[in-house]
Coordinates of C-alpha atoms in Angstrom, one line a residue:
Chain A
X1 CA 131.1 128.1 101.1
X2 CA 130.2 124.9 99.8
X3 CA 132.2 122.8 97.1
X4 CA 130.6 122.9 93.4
X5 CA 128.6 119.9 92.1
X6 CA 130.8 117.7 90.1
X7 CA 130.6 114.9 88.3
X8 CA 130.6 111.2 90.0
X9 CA 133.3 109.2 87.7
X10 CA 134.3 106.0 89.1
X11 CA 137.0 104.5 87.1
X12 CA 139.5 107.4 87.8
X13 CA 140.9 105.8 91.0
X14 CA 143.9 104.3 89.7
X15 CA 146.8 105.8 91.2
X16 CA 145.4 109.1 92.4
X17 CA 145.7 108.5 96.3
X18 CA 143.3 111.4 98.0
X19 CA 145.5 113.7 99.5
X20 CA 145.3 114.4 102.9
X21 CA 145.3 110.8 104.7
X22 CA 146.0 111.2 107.5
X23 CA 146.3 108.2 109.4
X24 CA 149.2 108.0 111.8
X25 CA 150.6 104.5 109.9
X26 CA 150.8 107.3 106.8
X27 CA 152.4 109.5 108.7
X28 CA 155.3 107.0 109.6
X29 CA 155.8 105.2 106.3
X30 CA 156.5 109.0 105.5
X31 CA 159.2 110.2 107.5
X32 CA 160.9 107.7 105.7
X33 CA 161.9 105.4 108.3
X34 CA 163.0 101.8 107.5
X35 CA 160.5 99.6 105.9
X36 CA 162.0 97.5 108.6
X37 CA 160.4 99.4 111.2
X38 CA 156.7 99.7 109.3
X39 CA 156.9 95.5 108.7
X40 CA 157.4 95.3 112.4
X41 CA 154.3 97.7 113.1
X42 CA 152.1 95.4 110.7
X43 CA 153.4 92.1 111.8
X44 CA 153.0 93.4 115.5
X45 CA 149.1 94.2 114.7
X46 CA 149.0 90.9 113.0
X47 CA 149.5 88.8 115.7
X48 CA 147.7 91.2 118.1
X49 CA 144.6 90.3 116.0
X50 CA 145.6 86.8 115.7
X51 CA 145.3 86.0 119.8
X52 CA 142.4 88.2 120.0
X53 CA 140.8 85.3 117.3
X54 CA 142.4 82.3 118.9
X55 CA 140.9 83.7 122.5
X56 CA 137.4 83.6 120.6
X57 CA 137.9 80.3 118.5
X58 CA 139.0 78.7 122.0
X59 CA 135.9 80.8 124.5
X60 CA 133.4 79.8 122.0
X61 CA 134.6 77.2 119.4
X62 CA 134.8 74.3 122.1
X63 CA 131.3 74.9 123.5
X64 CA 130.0 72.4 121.0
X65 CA 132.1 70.1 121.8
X66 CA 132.0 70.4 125.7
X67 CA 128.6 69.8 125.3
X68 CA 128.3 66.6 123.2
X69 CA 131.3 65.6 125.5
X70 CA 129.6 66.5 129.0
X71 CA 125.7 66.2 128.5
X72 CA 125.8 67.5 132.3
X73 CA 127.4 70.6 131.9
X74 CA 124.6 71.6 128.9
X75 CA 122.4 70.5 131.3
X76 CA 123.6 73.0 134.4
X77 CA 120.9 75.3 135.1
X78 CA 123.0 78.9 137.0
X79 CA 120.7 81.1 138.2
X80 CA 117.3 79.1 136.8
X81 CA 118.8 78.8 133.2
X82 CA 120.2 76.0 131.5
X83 CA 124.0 77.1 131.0
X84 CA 124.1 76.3 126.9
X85 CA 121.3 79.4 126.6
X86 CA 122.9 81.7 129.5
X87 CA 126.3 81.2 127.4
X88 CA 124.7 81.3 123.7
X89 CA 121.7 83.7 124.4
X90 CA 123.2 86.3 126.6
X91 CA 127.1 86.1 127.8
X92 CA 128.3 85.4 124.5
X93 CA 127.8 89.0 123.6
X94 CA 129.2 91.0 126.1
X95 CA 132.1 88.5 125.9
X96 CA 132.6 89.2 122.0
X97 CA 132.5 93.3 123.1
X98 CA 135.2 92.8 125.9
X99 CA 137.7 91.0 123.4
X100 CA 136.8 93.6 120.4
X101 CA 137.4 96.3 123.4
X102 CA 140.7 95.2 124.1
X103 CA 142.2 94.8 120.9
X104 CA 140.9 98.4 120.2
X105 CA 142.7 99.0 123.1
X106 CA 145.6 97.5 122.4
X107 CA 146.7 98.0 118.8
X108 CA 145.9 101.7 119.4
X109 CA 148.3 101.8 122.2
X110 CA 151.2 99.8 119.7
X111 CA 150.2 102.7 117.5
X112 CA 151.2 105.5 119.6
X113 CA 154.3 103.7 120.6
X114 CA 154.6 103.3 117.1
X115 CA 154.7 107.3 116.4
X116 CA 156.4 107.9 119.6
X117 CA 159.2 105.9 118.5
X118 CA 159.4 108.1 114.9
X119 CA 158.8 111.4 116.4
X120 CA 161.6 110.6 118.6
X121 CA 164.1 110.0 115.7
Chain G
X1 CA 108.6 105.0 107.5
X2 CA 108.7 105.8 103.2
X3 CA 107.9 109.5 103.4
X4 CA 111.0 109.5 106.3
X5 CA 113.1 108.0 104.0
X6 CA 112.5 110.7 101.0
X7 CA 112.8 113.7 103.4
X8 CA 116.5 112.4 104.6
X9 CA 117.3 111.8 101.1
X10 CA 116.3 115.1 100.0
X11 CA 118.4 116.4 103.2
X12 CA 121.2 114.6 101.8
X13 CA 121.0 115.8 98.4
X14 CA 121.4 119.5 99.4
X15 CA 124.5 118.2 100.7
X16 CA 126.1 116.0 98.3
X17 CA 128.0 117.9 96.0
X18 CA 131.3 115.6 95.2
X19 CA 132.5 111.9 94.3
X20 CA 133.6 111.9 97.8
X21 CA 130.5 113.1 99.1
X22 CA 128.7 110.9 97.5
X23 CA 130.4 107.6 97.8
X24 CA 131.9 108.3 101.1
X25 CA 130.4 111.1 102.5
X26 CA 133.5 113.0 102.7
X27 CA 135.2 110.2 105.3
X28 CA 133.3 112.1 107.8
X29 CA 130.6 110.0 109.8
X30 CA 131.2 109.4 113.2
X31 CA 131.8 105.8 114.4
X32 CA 128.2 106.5 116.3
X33 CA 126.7 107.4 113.6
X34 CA 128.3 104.4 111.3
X35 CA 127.9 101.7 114.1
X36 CA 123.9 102.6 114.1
X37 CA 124.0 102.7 110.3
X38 CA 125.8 99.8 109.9
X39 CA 123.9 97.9 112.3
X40 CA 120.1 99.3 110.8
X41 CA 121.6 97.5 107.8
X42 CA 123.0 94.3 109.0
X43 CA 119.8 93.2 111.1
X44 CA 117.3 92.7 108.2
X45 CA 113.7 91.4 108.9
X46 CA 115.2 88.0 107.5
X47 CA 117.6 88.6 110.7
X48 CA 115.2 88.8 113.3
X49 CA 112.2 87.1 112.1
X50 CA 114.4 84.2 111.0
X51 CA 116.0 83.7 114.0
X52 CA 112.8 83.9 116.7
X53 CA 111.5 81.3 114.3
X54 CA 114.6 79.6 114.4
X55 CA 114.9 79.6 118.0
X56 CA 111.1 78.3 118.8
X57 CA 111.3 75.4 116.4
X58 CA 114.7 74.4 117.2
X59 CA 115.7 75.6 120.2
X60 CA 119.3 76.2 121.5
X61 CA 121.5 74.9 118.6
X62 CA 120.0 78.0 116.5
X63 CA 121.1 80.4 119.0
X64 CA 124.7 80.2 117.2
X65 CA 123.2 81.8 114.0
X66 CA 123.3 85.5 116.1
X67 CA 126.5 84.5 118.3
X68 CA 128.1 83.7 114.7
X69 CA 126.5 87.2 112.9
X70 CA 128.0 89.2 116.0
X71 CA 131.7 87.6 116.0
X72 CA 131.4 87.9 112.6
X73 CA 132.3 92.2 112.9
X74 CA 135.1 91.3 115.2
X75 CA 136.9 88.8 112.7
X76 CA 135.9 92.0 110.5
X77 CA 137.7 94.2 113.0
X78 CA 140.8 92.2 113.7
X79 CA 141.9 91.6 110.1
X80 CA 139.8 94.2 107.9
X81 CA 138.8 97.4 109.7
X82 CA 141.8 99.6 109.4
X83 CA 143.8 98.4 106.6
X84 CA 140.5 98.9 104.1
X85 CA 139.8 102.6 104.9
X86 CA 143.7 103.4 105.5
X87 CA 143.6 102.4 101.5
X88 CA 141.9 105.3 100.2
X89 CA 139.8 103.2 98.1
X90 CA 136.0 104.7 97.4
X91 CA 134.5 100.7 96.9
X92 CA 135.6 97.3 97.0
X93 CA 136.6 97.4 93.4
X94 CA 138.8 100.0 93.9
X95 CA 140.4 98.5 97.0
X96 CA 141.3 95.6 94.7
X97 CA 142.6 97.7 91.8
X98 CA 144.4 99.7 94.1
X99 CA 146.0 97.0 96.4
X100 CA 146.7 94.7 93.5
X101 CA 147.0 96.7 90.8
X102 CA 144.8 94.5 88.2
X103 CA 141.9 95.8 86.0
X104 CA 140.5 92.1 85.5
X105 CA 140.5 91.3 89.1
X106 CA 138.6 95.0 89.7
X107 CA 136.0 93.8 87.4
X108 CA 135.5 90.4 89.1
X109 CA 135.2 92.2 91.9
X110 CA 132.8 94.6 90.9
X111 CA 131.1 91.2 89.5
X112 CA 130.6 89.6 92.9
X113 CA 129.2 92.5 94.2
X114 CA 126.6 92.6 91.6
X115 CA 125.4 89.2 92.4
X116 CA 125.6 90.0 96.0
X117 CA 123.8 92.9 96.0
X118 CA 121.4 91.1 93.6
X119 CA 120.4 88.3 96.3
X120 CA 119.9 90.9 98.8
X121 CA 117.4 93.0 96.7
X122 CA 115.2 90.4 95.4
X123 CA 114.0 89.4 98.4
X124 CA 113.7 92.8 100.2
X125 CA 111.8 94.0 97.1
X126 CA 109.6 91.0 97.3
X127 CA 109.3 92.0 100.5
X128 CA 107.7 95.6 99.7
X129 CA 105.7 94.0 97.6
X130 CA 104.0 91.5 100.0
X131 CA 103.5 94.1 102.5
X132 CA 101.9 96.7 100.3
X133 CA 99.8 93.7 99.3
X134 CA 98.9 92.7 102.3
X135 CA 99.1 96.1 104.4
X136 CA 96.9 98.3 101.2
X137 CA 95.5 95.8 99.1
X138 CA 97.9 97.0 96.1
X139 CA 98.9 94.8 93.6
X140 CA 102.0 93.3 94.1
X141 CA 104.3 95.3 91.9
X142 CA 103.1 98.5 93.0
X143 CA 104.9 97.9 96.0
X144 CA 108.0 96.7 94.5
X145 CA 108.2 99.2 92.0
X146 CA 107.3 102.4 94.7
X147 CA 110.1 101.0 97.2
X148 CA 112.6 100.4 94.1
X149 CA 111.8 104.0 92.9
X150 CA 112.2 105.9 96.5
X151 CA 115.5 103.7 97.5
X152 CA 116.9 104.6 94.1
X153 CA 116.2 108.1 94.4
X154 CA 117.1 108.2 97.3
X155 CA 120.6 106.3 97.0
X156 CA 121.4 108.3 93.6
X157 CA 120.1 111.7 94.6
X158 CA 121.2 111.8 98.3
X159 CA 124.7 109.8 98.5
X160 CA 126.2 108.1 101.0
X161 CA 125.4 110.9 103.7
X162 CA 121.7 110.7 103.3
X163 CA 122.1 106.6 102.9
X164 CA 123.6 106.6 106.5
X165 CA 121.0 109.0 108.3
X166 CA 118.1 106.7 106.9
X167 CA 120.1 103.5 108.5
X168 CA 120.9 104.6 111.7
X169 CA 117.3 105.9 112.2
X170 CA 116.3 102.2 111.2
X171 CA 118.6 100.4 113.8
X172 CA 116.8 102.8 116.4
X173 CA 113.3 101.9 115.0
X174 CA 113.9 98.4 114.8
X175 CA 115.2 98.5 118.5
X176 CA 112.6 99.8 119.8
X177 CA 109.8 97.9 117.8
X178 CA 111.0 94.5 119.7
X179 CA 112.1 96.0 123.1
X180 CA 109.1 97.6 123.8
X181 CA 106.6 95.2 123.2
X182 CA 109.2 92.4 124.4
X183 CA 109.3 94.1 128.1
X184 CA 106.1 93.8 128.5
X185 CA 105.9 90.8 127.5
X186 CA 108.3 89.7 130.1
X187 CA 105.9 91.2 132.5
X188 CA 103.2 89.5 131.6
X189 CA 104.9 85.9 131.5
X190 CA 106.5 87.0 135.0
X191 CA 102.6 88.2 135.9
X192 CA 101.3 84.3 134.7
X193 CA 103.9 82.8 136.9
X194 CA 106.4 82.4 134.9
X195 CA 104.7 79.0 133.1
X196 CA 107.5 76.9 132.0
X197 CA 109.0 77.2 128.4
X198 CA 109.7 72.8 127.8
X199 CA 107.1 71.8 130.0
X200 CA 108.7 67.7 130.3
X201 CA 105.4 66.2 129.1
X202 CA 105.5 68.3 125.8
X203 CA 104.4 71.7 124.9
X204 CA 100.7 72.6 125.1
X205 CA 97.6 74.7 123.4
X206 CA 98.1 77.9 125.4
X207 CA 94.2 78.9 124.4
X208 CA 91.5 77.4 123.4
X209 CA 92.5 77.0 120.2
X210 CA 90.6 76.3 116.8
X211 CA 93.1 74.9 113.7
X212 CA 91.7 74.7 110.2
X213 CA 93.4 72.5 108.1
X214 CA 93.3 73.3 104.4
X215 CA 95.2 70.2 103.2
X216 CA 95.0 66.1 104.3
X217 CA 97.2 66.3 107.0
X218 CA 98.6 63.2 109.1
X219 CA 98.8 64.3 112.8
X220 CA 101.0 62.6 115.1
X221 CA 100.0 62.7 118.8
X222 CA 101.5 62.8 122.4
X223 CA 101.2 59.1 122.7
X224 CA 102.8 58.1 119.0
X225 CA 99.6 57.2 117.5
X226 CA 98.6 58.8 114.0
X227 CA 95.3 60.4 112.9
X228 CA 95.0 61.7 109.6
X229 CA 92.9 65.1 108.7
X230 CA 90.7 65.5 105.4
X231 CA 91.3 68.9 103.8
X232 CA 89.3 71.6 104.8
X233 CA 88.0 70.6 108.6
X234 CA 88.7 72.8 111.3
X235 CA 89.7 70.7 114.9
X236 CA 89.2 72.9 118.3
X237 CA 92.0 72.1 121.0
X238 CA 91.4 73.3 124.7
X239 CA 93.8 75.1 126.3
X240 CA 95.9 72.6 127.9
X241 CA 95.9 69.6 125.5
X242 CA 98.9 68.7 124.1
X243 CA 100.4 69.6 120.9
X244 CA 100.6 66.9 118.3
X245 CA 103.1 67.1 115.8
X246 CA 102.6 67.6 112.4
X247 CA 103.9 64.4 110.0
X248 CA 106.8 65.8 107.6
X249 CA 107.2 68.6 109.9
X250 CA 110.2 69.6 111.6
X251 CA 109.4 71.2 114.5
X252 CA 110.6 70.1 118.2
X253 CA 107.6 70.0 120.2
X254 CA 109.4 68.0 123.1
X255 CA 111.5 68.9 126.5
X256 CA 114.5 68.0 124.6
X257 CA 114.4 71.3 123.1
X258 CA 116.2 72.7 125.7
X259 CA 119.5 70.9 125.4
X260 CA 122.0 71.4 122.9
X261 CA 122.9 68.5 120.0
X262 CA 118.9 67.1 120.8
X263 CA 117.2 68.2 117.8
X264 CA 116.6 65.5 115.7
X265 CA 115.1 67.4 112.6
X266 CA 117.9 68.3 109.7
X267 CA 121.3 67.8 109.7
X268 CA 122.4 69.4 113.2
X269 CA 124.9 67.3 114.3
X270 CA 128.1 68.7 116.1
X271 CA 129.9 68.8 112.5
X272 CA 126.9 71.3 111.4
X273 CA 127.4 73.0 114.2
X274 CA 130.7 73.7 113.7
X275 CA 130.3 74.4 110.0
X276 CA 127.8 77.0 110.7
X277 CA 130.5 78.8 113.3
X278 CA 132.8 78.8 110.6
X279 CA 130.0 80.3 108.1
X280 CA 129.1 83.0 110.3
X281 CA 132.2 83.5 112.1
X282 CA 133.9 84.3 108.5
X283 CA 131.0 85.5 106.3
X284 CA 130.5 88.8 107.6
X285 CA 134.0 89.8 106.4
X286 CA 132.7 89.4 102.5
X287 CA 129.4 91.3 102.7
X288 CA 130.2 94.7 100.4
X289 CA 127.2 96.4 101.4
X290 CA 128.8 96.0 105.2
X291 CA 132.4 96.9 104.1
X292 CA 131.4 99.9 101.9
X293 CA 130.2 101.9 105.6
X294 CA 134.0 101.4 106.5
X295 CA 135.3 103.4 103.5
X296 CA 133.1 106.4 105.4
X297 CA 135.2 106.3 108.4
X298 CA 138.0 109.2 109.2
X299 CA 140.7 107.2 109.6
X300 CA 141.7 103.6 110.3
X301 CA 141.6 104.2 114.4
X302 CA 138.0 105.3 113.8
X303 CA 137.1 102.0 111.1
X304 CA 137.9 99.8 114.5
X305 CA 135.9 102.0 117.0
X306 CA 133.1 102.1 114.8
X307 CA 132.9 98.2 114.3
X308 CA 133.5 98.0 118.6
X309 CA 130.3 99.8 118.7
X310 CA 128.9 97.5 115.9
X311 CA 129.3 94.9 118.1
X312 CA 127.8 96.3 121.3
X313 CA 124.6 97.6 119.2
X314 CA 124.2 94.2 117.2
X315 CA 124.9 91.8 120.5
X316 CA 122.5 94.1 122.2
X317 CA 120.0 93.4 119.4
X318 CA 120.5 89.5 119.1
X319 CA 119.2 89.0 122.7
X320 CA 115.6 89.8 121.4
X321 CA 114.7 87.7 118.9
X322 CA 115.9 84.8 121.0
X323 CA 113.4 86.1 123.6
X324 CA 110.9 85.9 120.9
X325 CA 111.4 82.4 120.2
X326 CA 111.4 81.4 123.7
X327 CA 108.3 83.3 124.6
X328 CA 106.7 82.3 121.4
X329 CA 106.3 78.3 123.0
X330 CA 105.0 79.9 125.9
X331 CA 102.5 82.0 123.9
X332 CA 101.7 80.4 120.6
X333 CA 102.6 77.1 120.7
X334 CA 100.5 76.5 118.1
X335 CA 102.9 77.5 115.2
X336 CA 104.6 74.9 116.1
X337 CA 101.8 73.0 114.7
X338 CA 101.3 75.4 111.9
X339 CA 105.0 76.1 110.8
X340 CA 104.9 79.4 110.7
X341 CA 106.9 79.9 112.7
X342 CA 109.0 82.6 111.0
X343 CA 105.8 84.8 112.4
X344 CA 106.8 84.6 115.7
X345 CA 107.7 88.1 116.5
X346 CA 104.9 89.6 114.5
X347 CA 101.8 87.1 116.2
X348 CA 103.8 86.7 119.5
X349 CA 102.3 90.3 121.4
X350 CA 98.8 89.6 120.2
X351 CA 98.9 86.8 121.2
X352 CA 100.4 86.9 124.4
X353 CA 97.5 89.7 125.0
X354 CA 94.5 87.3 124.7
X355 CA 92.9 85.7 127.6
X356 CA 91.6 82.5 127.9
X357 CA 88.9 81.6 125.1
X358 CA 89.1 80.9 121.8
X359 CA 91.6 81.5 119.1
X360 CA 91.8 79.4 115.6
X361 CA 95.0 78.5 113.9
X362 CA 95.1 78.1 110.0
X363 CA 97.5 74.7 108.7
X364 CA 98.1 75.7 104.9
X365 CA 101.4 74.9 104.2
X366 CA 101.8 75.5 100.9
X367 CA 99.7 79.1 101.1
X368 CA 102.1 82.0 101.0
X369 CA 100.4 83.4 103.9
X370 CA 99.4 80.9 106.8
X371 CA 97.1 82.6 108.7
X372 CA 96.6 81.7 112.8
X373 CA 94.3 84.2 113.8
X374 CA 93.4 86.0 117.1
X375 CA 90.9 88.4 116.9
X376 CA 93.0 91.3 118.7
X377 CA 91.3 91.1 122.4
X378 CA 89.2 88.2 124.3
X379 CA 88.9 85.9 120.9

């Protein structure tokens, strides 16, 4: 049976949170634990995602500069291709994938530890 | 590609039946299914065109243009993923009005991505209409005015479910429309001997190669001496002779072009460099036609798996049009000469086809249209 056509309305959002969310950091701030608890879930993701950006800035952010500082090392050639367009062109990719992999990875994992902690309570 | 896009929309209009359907699509894509949509979106024919161009004029230093649009989705999926869809919000708008709890800053919100949305459609429409000019002799706002008309329709009618079917398909197509012809182009250049792309005396005429120049034109050749052109003479080059450089042009026809920092045209010092990181790096996290595809997501978990598989699809794109570019001084090193090089993708497998004899170049720099023609086979 499908749903009957309604009416598309987009200024009623205020305050009506759709029912049925639901995402496991929901779930928690629902059980009613202490906000303590949930602060230290968020501030744990936080800095999660902040190494995961200071292992990028640092990868690739001083490439630039370790070129203009070693002229020899942007003009390595590894396996037949200058290094600047083996790193730009082609590693910096799968390198971007690994880090976004492991913070996927990882603040999933603090989730679940997250939940497991609650359901244990 | 058009008639496509109407039978998906119709599709989705049998299904669209709420708000949430239609804005959303019910939370209920798949991060496949949003990664391909999402990428289909991201990597415009500004994208990819731009960059290949980019990449044969410049060289290396451009090559942080697609590094930057990639990281860009995981500064997106470290700090905006989960906590947007976990929100409940339908748009970006709401998000604010529901975060913040302020009217006025919903309708600043909803101001920016107005204007946003505005920079992206002129161009695309101009787009349509350029093609259908060029592809069916139509006037020019026929095109804009059919492609306005089906996208509306289509976005209106068909909601956010039909929206992401058409965008996925079109990250598909528009992988396989530059792998294909790029792996045989790889064959081919492996098939030539692999002839090198900076040769250290300066690029070269890959053909015979005839340039008409429809403006005065000051050349600047391989040995710094100047020669300047009258408007309308056509000059033939054999294949072989060196490239000169066009006066007021900012191409890098030298060997230089293979190290980073050497480009001498524009402001691309390391400080631009770094500017440009911290452009790219950031900017993709303010694009609402990119965050809106996260609202669609089931749940916060999914929001960061989608935008991992963002980042595969979109990295796996990105290491085309650099092929393009690099190919494209192999192949039609006279763009260089002519500018055009934004056409690099689109001239770079005809021209790569042609055997040795002659081809003719067109310098018109201030026509819409440069042309550089090879007739298809043995011009």
């Amino acid at each position: 049976m499908q749903p009957k056509r309604v009416r598309v309305v987009l200024a009623d959002v205020a305050g009506t949170r759709p029912p049925g969310e639901h995402t496991r950091a929901e779930l928690a701030e629902q059980t009613g634990i202490g906000e303590a608890l949930v602060r230290g879930l968020v501030r744990a993701q936080l800095s999660l995602a902040l190494r995961c950006a200071a292992v990028v800035a640092v990868g690739l952010g001083a490439l630039p500069l370790l070129f203009a500082v070693a002229p020899a090392v942007a003009g390595a050639r590894p396996f037949g291709m200058v290094l600047p367009w083996l790193l730009l062109g082609v590693a910096a990719y799968p390198f971007l994938f690994v880090v976004g992999w492991a913070y996927v990875h990882l603040a999933e994992r603090t989730e679940r530890d997250f939940t497991d902690l609650v359901e244990r309570h | 590609m058009t008639v496509v896009t109407v039978v998906i929309g119709a599709y989705g209009l049998r299904l669209a039946r709420t708000t949430s359907d239609l804005l959303v699509a019910s939370r209920m894509v798949s991060p496949t299914w949003n990664a391909a949509a999402i990428g289909g979106e991201y990597l415009s024919a500004a994208s990819f065109l731009g960059v290949a161009g980019l990449v044969l004029k410049h060289g290396v230093d451009v090559l942080w243009y697609p590094v930057g649009f990639a990281a860009g989705y995981l500064a997106l999926m470290l700090f905006v993923a989960a906590p947007l869809r976990r929100s409940g919000a339908f748009t970006l708008p709401d998000f604010c009005q529901l975060r913040l709890r302020s009217v006025g800053l919903r309708k600043l919100a909803t101001g920016f991505v107005i204007v946003i949305g505005w920079l992206y459609l002129v161009p695309q429409l101009r787009g349509a209409g350029l093609t259908l000019q060029t592809v069916a002799g139509r006037p020019y706002l026929v095109g804009v005015l059919l492609v306005g008309l089906v996208v509306t329709a289509n976005v209106a009618l068909g909601g956010m479910r039909a929206v992401t079917f058409v965008q996925a398909f079109q990250y598909w197509l528009k992988l396989t429309a530059l792998l294909v012809p790029m792996l045989f182009l790889l064959l081919h250049w492996q098939a030539d001997g692999r002839p090198a792309l900076a040769p250290p005396t300066g690029s070269t005429f890959a053909h015979r190669t005839t340039v008409t120049f429809d403006q005065p034109t000051r050349l600047i050749l391989a040995d710094g001496s100047t020669v300047d052109v009258p408007a309308h003479t056509t000059r033939t080059y054999p294949a072989g002779a060196p490239i000169p450089r066009v006066a007021g042009g900012d191409v890098d026809t030298g060997p230089d072009w293979l190290l980073p920092g050497a480009t001498t045209h524009g402001d691309r010092g390391l400080l631009a460099t770094y500017s440009l990181i911290l452009a790219t790096f950031l900017g993709t996290m303010g694009l609402p036609h990119v965050l809106v595809r996260f609202y669609t997501n089931p749940d916060g978990a999914a929001a960061r798996r989608t935008t991992l598989m963002v980042l595969g699809l979109v990295g796996l794109f990105y290491l085309l049009p650099a092929l393009y570019g690099v190919l494209g001084r192999v192949y039609t090193p006279q763009l260089m000469m002519t500018g055009n090089t934004d056409a690099v993708v689109l001239q770079l497998p005809a021209w790569a086809a042609v055997r040795p004899g002659n081809c003719s170049a067109r310098w018109s720099p201030r026509a819409p249209s440069p042309r550089s023609c090879p007739a298809r086979r043995g011009c």
